[in-house]
PDB file of C-alpha atoms in Angstrom:
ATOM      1  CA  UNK U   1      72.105 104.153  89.441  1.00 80.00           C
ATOM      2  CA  UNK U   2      73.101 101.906  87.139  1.00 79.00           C
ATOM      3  CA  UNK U   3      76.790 102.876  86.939  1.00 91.00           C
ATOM      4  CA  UNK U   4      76.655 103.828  83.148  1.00 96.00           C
ATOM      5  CA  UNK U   5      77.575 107.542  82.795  1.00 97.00           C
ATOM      6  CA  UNK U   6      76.076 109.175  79.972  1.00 97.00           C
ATOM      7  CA  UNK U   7      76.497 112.857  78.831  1.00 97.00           C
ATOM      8  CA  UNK U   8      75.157 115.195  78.332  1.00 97.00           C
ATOM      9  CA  UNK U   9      71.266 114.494  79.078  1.00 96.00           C
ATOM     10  CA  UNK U  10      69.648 116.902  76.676  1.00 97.00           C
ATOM     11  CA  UNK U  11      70.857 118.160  73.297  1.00 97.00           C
ATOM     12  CA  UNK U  12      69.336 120.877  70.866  1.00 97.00           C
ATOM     13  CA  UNK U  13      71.010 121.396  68.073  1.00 97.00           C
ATOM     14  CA  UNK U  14      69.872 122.506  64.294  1.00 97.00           C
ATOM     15  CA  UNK U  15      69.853 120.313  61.201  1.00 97.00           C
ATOM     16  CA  UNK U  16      73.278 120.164  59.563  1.00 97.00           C
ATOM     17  CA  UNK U  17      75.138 120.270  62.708  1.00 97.00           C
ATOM     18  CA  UNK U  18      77.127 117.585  64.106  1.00 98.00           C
ATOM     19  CA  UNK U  19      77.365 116.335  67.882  1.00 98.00           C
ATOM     20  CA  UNK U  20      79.353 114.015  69.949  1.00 98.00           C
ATOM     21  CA  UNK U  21      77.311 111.691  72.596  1.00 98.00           C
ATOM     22  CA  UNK U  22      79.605 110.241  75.549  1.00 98.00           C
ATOM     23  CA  UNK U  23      79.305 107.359  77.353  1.00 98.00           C
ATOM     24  CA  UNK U  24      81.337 105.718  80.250  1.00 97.00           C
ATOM     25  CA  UNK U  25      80.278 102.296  81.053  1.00 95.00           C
ATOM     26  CA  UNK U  26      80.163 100.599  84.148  1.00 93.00           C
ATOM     27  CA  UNK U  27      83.752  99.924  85.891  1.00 90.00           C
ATOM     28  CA  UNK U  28      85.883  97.033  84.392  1.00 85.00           C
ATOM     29  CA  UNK U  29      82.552  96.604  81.375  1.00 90.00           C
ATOM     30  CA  UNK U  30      84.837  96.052  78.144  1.00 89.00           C
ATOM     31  CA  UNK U  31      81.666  96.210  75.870  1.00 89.00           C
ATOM     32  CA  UNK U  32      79.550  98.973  75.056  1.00 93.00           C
ATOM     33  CA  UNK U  33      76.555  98.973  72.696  1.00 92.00           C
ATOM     34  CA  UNK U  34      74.797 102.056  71.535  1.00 95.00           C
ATOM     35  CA  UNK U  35      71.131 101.882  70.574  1.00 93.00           C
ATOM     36  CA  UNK U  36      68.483 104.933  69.234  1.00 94.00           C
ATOM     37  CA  UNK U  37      65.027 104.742  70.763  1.00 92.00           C
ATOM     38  CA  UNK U  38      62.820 107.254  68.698  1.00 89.00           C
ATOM     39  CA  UNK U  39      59.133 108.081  70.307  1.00 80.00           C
ATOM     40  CA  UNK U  40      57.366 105.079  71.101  1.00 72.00           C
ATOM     41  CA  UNK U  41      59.818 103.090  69.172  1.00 78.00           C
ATOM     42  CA  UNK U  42      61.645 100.100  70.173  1.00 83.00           C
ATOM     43  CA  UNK U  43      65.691  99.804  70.629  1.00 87.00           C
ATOM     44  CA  UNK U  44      67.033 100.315  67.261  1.00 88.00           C
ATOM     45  CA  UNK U  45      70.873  98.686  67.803  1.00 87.00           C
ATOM     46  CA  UNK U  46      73.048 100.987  66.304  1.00 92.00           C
ATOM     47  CA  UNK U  47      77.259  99.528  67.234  1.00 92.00           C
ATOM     48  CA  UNK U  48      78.599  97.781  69.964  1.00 90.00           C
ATOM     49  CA  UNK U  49      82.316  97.842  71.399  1.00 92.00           C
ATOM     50  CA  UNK U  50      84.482  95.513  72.748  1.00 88.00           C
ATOM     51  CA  UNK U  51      88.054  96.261  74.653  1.00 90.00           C
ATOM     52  CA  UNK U  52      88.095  99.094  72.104  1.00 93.00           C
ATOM     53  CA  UNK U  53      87.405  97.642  68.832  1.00 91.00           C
ATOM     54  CA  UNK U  54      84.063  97.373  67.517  1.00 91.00           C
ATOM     55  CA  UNK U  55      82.621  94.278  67.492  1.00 85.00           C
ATOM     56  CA  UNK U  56      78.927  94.619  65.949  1.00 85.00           C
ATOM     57  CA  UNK U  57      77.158  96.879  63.669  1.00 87.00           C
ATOM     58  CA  UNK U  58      73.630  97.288  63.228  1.00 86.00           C
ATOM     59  CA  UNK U  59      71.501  99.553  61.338  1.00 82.00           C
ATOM     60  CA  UNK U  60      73.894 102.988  61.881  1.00 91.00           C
ATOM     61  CA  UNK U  61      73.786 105.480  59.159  1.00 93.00           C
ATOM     62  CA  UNK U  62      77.263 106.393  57.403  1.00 95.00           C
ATOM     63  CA  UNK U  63      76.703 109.967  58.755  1.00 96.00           C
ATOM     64  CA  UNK U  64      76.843 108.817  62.018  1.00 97.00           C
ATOM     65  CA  UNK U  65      80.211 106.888  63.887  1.00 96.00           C
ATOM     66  CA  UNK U  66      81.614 105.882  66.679  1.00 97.00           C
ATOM     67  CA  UNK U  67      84.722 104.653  68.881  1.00 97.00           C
ATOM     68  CA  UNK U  68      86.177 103.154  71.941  1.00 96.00           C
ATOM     69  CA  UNK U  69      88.787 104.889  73.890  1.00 96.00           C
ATOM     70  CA  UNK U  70      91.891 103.087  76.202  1.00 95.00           C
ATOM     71  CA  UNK U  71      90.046 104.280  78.920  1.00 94.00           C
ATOM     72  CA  UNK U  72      87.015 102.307  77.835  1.00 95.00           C
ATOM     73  CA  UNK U  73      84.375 105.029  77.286  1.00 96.00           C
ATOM     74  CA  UNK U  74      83.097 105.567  73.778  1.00 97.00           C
ATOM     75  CA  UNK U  75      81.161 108.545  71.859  1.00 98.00           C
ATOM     76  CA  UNK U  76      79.045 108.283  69.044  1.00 98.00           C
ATOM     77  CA  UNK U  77      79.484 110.949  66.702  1.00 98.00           C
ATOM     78  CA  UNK U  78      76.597 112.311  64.646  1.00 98.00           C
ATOM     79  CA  UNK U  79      76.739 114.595  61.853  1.00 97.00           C
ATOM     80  CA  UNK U  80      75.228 116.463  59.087  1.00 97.00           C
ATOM     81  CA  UNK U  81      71.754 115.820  61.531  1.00 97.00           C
ATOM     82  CA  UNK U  82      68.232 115.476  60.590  1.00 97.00           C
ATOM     83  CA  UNK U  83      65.187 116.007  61.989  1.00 96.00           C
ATOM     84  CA  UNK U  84      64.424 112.665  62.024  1.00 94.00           C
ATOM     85  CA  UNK U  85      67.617 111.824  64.001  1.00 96.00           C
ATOM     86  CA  UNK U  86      65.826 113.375  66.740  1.00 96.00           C
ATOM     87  CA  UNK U  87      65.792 110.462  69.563  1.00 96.00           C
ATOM     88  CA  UNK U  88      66.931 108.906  72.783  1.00 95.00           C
ATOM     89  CA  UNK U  89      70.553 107.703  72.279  1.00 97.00           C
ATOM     90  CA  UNK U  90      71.527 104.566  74.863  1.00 96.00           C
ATOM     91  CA  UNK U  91      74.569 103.043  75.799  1.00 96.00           C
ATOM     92  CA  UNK U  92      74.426 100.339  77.167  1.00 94.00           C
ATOM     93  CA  UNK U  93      77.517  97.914  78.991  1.00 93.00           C
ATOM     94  CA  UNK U  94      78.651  94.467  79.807  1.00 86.00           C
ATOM     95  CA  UNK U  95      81.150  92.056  80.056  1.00 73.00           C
ATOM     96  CA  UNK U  96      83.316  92.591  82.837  1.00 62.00           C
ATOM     97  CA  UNK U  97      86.308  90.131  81.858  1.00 53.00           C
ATOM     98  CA  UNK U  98      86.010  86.645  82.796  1.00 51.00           C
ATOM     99  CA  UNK U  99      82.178  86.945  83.789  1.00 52.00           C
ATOM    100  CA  UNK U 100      78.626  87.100  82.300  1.00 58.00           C
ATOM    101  CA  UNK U 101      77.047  89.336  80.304  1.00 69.00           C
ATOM    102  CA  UNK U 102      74.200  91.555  82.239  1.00 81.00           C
ATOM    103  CA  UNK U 103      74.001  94.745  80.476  1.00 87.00           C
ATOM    104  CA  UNK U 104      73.865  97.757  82.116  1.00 91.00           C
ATOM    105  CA  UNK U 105      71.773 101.054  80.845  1.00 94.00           C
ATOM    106  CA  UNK U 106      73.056 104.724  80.545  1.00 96.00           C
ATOM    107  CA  UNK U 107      69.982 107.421  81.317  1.00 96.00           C
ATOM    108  CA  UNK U 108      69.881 108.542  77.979  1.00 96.00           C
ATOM    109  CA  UNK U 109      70.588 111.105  75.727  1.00 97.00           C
ATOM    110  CA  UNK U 110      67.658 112.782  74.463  1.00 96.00           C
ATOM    111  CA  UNK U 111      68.734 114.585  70.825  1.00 97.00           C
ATOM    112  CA  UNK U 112      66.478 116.991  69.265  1.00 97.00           C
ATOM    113  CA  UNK U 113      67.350 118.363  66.237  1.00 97.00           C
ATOM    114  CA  UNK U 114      65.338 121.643  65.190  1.00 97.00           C
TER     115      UNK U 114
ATOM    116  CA  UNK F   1      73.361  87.273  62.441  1.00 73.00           C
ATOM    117  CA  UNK F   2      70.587  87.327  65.492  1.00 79.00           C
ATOM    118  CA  UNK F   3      66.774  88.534  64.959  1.00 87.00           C
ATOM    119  CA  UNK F   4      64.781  88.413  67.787  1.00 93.00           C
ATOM    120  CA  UNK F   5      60.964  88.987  67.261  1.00 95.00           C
ATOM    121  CA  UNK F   6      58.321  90.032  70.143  1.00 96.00           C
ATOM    122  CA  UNK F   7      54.384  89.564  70.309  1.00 96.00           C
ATOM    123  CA  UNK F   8      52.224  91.306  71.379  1.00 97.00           C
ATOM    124  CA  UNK F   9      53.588  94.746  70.641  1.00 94.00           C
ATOM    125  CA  UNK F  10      50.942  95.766  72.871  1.00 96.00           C
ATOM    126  CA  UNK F  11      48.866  93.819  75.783  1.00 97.00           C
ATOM    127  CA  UNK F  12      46.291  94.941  77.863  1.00 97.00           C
ATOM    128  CA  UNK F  13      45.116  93.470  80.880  1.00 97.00           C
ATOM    129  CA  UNK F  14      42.850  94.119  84.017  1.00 97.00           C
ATOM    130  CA  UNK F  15      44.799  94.255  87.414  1.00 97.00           C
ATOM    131  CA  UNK F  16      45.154  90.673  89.071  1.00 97.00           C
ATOM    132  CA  UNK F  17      45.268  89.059  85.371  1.00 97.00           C
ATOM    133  CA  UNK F  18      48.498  87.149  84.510  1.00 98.00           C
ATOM    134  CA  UNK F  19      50.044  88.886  81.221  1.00 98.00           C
ATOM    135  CA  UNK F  20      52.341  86.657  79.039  1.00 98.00           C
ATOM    136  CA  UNK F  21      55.041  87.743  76.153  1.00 98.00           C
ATOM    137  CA  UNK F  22      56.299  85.641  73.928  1.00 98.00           C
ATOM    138  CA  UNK F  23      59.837  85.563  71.922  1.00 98.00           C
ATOM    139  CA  UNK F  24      61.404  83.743  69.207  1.00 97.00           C
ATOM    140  CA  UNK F  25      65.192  83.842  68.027  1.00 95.00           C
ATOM    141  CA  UNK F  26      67.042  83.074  65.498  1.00 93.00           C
ATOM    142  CA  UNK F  27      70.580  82.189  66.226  1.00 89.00           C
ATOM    143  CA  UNK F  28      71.141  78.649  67.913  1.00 89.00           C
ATOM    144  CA  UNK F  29      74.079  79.758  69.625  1.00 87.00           C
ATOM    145  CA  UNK F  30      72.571  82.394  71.359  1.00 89.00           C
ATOM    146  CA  UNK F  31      72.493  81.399  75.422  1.00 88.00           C
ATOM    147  CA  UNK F  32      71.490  84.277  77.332  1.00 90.00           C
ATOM    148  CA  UNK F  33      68.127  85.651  77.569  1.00 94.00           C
ATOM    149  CA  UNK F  34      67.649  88.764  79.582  1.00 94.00           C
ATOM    150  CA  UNK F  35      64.208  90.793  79.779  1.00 96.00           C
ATOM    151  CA  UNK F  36      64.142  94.704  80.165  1.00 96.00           C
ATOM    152  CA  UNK F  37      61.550  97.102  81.296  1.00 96.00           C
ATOM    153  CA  UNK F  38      61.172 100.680  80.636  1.00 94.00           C
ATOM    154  CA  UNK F  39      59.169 102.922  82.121  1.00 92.00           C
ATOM    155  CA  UNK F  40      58.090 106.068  80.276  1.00 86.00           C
ATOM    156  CA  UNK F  41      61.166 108.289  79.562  1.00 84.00           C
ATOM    157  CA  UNK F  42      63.657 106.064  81.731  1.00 90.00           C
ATOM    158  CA  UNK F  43      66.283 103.940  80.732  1.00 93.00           C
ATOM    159  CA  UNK F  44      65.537 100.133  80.069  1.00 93.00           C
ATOM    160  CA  UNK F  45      65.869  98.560  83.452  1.00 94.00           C
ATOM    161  CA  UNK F  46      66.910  94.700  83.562  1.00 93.00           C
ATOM    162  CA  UNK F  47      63.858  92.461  85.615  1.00 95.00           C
ATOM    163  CA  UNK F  48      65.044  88.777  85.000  1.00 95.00           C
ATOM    164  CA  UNK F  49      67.062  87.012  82.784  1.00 93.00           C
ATOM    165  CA  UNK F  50      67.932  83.183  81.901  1.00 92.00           C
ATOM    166  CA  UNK F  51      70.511  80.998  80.601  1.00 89.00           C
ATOM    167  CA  UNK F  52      70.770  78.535  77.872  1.00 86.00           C
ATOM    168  CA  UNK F  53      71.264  75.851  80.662  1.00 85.00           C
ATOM    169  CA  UNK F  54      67.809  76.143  82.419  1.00 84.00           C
ATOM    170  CA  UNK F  55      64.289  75.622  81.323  1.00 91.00           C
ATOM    171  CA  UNK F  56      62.418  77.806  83.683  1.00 94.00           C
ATOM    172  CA  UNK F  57      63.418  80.901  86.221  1.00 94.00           C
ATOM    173  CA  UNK F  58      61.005  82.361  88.909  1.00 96.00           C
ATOM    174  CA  UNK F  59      61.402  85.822  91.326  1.00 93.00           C
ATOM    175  CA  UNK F  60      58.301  86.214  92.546  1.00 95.00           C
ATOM    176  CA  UNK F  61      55.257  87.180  89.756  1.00 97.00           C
ATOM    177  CA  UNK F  62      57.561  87.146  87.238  1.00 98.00           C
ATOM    178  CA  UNK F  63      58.311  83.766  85.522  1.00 97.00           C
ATOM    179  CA  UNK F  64      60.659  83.115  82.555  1.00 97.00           C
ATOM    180  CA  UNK F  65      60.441  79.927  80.576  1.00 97.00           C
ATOM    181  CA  UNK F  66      62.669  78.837  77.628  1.00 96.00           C
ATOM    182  CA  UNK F  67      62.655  76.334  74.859  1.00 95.00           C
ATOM    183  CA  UNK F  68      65.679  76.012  72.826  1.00 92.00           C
ATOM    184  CA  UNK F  69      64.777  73.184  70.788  1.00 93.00           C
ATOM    185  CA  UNK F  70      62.037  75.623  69.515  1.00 94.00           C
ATOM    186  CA  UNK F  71      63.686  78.963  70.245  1.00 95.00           C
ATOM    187  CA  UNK F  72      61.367  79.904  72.020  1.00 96.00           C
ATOM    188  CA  UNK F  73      61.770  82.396  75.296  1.00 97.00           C
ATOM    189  CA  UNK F  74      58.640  84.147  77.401  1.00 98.00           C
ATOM    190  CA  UNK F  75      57.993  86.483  80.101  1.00 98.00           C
ATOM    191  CA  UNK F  76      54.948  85.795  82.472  1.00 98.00           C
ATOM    192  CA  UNK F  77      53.897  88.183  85.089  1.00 98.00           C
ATOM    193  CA  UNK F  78      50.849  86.849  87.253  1.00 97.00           C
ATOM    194  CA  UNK F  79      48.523  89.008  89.536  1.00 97.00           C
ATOM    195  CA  UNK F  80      49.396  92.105  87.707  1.00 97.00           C
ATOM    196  CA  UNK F  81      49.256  95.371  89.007  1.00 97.00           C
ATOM    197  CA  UNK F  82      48.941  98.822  87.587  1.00 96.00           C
ATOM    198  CA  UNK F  83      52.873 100.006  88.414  1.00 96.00           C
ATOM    199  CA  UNK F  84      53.684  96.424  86.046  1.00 97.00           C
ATOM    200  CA  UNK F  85      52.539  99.304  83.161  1.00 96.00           C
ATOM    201  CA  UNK F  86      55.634  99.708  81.063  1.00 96.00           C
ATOM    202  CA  UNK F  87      58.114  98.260  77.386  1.00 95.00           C
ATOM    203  CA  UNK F  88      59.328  95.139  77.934  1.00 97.00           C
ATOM    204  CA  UNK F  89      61.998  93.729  75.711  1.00 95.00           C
ATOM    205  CA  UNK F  90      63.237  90.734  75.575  1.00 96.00           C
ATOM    206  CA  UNK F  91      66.718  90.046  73.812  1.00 93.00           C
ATOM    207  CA  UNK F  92      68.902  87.423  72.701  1.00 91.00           C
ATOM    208  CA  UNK F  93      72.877  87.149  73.478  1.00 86.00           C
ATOM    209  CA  UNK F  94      75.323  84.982  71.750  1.00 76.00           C
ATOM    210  CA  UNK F  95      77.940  85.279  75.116  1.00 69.00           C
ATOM    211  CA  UNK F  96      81.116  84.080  72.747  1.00 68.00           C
ATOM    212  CA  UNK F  97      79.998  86.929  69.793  1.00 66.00           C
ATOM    213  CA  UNK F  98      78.796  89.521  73.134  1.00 68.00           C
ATOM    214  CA  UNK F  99      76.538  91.306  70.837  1.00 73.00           C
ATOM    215  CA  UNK F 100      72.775  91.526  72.798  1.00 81.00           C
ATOM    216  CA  UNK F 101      69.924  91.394  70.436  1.00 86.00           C
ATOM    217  CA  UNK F 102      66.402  93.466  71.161  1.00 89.00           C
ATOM    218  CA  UNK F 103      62.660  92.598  70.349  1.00 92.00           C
ATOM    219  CA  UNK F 104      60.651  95.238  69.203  1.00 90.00           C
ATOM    220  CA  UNK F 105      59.094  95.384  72.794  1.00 93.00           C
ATOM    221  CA  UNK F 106      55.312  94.852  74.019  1.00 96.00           C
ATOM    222  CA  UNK F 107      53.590  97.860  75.525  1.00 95.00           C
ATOM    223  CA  UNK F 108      52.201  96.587  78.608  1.00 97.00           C
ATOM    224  CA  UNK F 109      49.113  98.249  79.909  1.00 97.00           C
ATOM    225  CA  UNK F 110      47.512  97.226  83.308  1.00 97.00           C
ATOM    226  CA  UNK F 111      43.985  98.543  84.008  1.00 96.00           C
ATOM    227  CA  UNK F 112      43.005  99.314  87.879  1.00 92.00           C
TER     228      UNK F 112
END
C-alpha cells in the first residue's frame, strides 16, 4: 500500500457526462500530480499540485480541471467525456515538507466512457 | 520545460540476459532520477532512483548509472528473470520546480 488513496476504482459513465476523480495523497505529501495512462500507453502528465496551488500543467484538455483542497487531497474533474477519454487516471504524491521528492502512486482509476 | 525520452520502447530478452534502458533529458537543472515499474494493470511501482550528486547506484541486479554532462540516465537489470516482465519509466525531477517528468516507458519482456 502505497498510502495514496484513490477513489473510486472503476467508473462507467456515457459520453457527455461529467465525473469527479479523488485523490488523497500520502500523509504530510504537499504535491500531487495527476497523469492518464490509456491502453498500452505511457504516463501522459496531465497537472500537478503543490500546497494547494497548481504548480505544472501538461497536456490536460480544457474540458477537463482540477484542484487542491486545505486538506491536501485534489479531484480532477472531467466533463463533456469522450470515448477516447476512456483510461487509467493516476495520482501520484511527493514532497513531504523539508524532504525529497519520492513519488508515491494511487491504484488507479480506471474510466470508461460508453 | 523538461522532456524526457526512453529507448527501447520495447526489449526482449532471454532469462539470465542483462537488459539495459537508456534515457536522455532535457533540463540541466533537473537532479533526481527515479525509475518506475508497472506491472500489467497495477499502479507504477518505484524500483530505484538516483541523485544529481552520484554517478552510479546498485540494489542488487538492478544498476542505475548517470551522466549529467551528457544527460544521460540508464537502468540495467542483469541475470533477468521472467517476473522482471513489466513498463519501466524512467523520469526526470527538477526538486526546486517539484514537477516529475515521464519517458514514454520500455516494455520489458523476459523469455523463460
Amino acid at each position: 500500500d502505497s498510502g495514496v488513496t484513490q477513489t473510486p476504482k472503476h467508473l462507467i459513465t456515457a459520453t457527455g457526462q461529467r465525473v469527479t476523480l479523488r485523490c488523497s495523497p500520502r500523509s504530510g505529501d504537499l504535491s500531487v500530480y495527476w497523469y492518464q495512462q490509456s491502453l498500452d500507453q505511457g504516463l501522459q502528465f496531465l497537472i500537478q499540485y503543490y500546497n494547494g496551488e497548481e504548480r505544472a500543467k501538461g497536456n490536460i484538455l480544457e474540458r477537463f480541471s482540477a484542484q487542491q483542497f486545505p486538506d491536501l487531497h485534489s479531484e480532477l474533474n472531467l466533463s463533456s467525456l469522450e470515448l477516447g477519454d476512456s483510461a487509467l487516471y493516476f495520482c501520484a504524491s511527493s514532497a513531504r515538507a523539508g524532504t525529497h521528492t519520492e513519488a508515491f502512486f494511487g491504484q488507479g482509476t480506471r474510466l470508461t466512457v460508453v | 520545460g523538461e522532456n524526457v525520452e526512453q529507448h527501447p520502447s520495447t526489449l526482449s530478452v532471454q532469462e539470465g540476459d542483462s537488459a539495459v534502458i537508456k534515457c536522455t533529458y532535457s533540463d540541466s537543472a533537473s537532479n533526481y532520477f527515479p525509475w518506475y515499474k508497472q506491472e500489467l494493470g497495477k499502479r507504477p511501482q518505484l524500483i530505484i532512483d538516483i541523485r544529481s550528486n552520484v554517478g552510479e547506484k546498485k540494489d542488487q541486479r538492478i544498476a542505475v548509472t548517470l551522466n549529467k554532462t551528457a544527460k544521460h540516465f540508464s537502468l540495467h537489470i542483469t541475470e533477468t528473470q521472467p517476473e522482471d516482465s513489466a513498463v519501466y519509466f524512467c523520469a526526470a525531477l527538477n526538486t526546486g520546480f517539484q514537477k516529475l517528468v515521464f519517458g514514454t516507458g520500455t516494455r520489458l519482456l523476459v523469455s523463460p
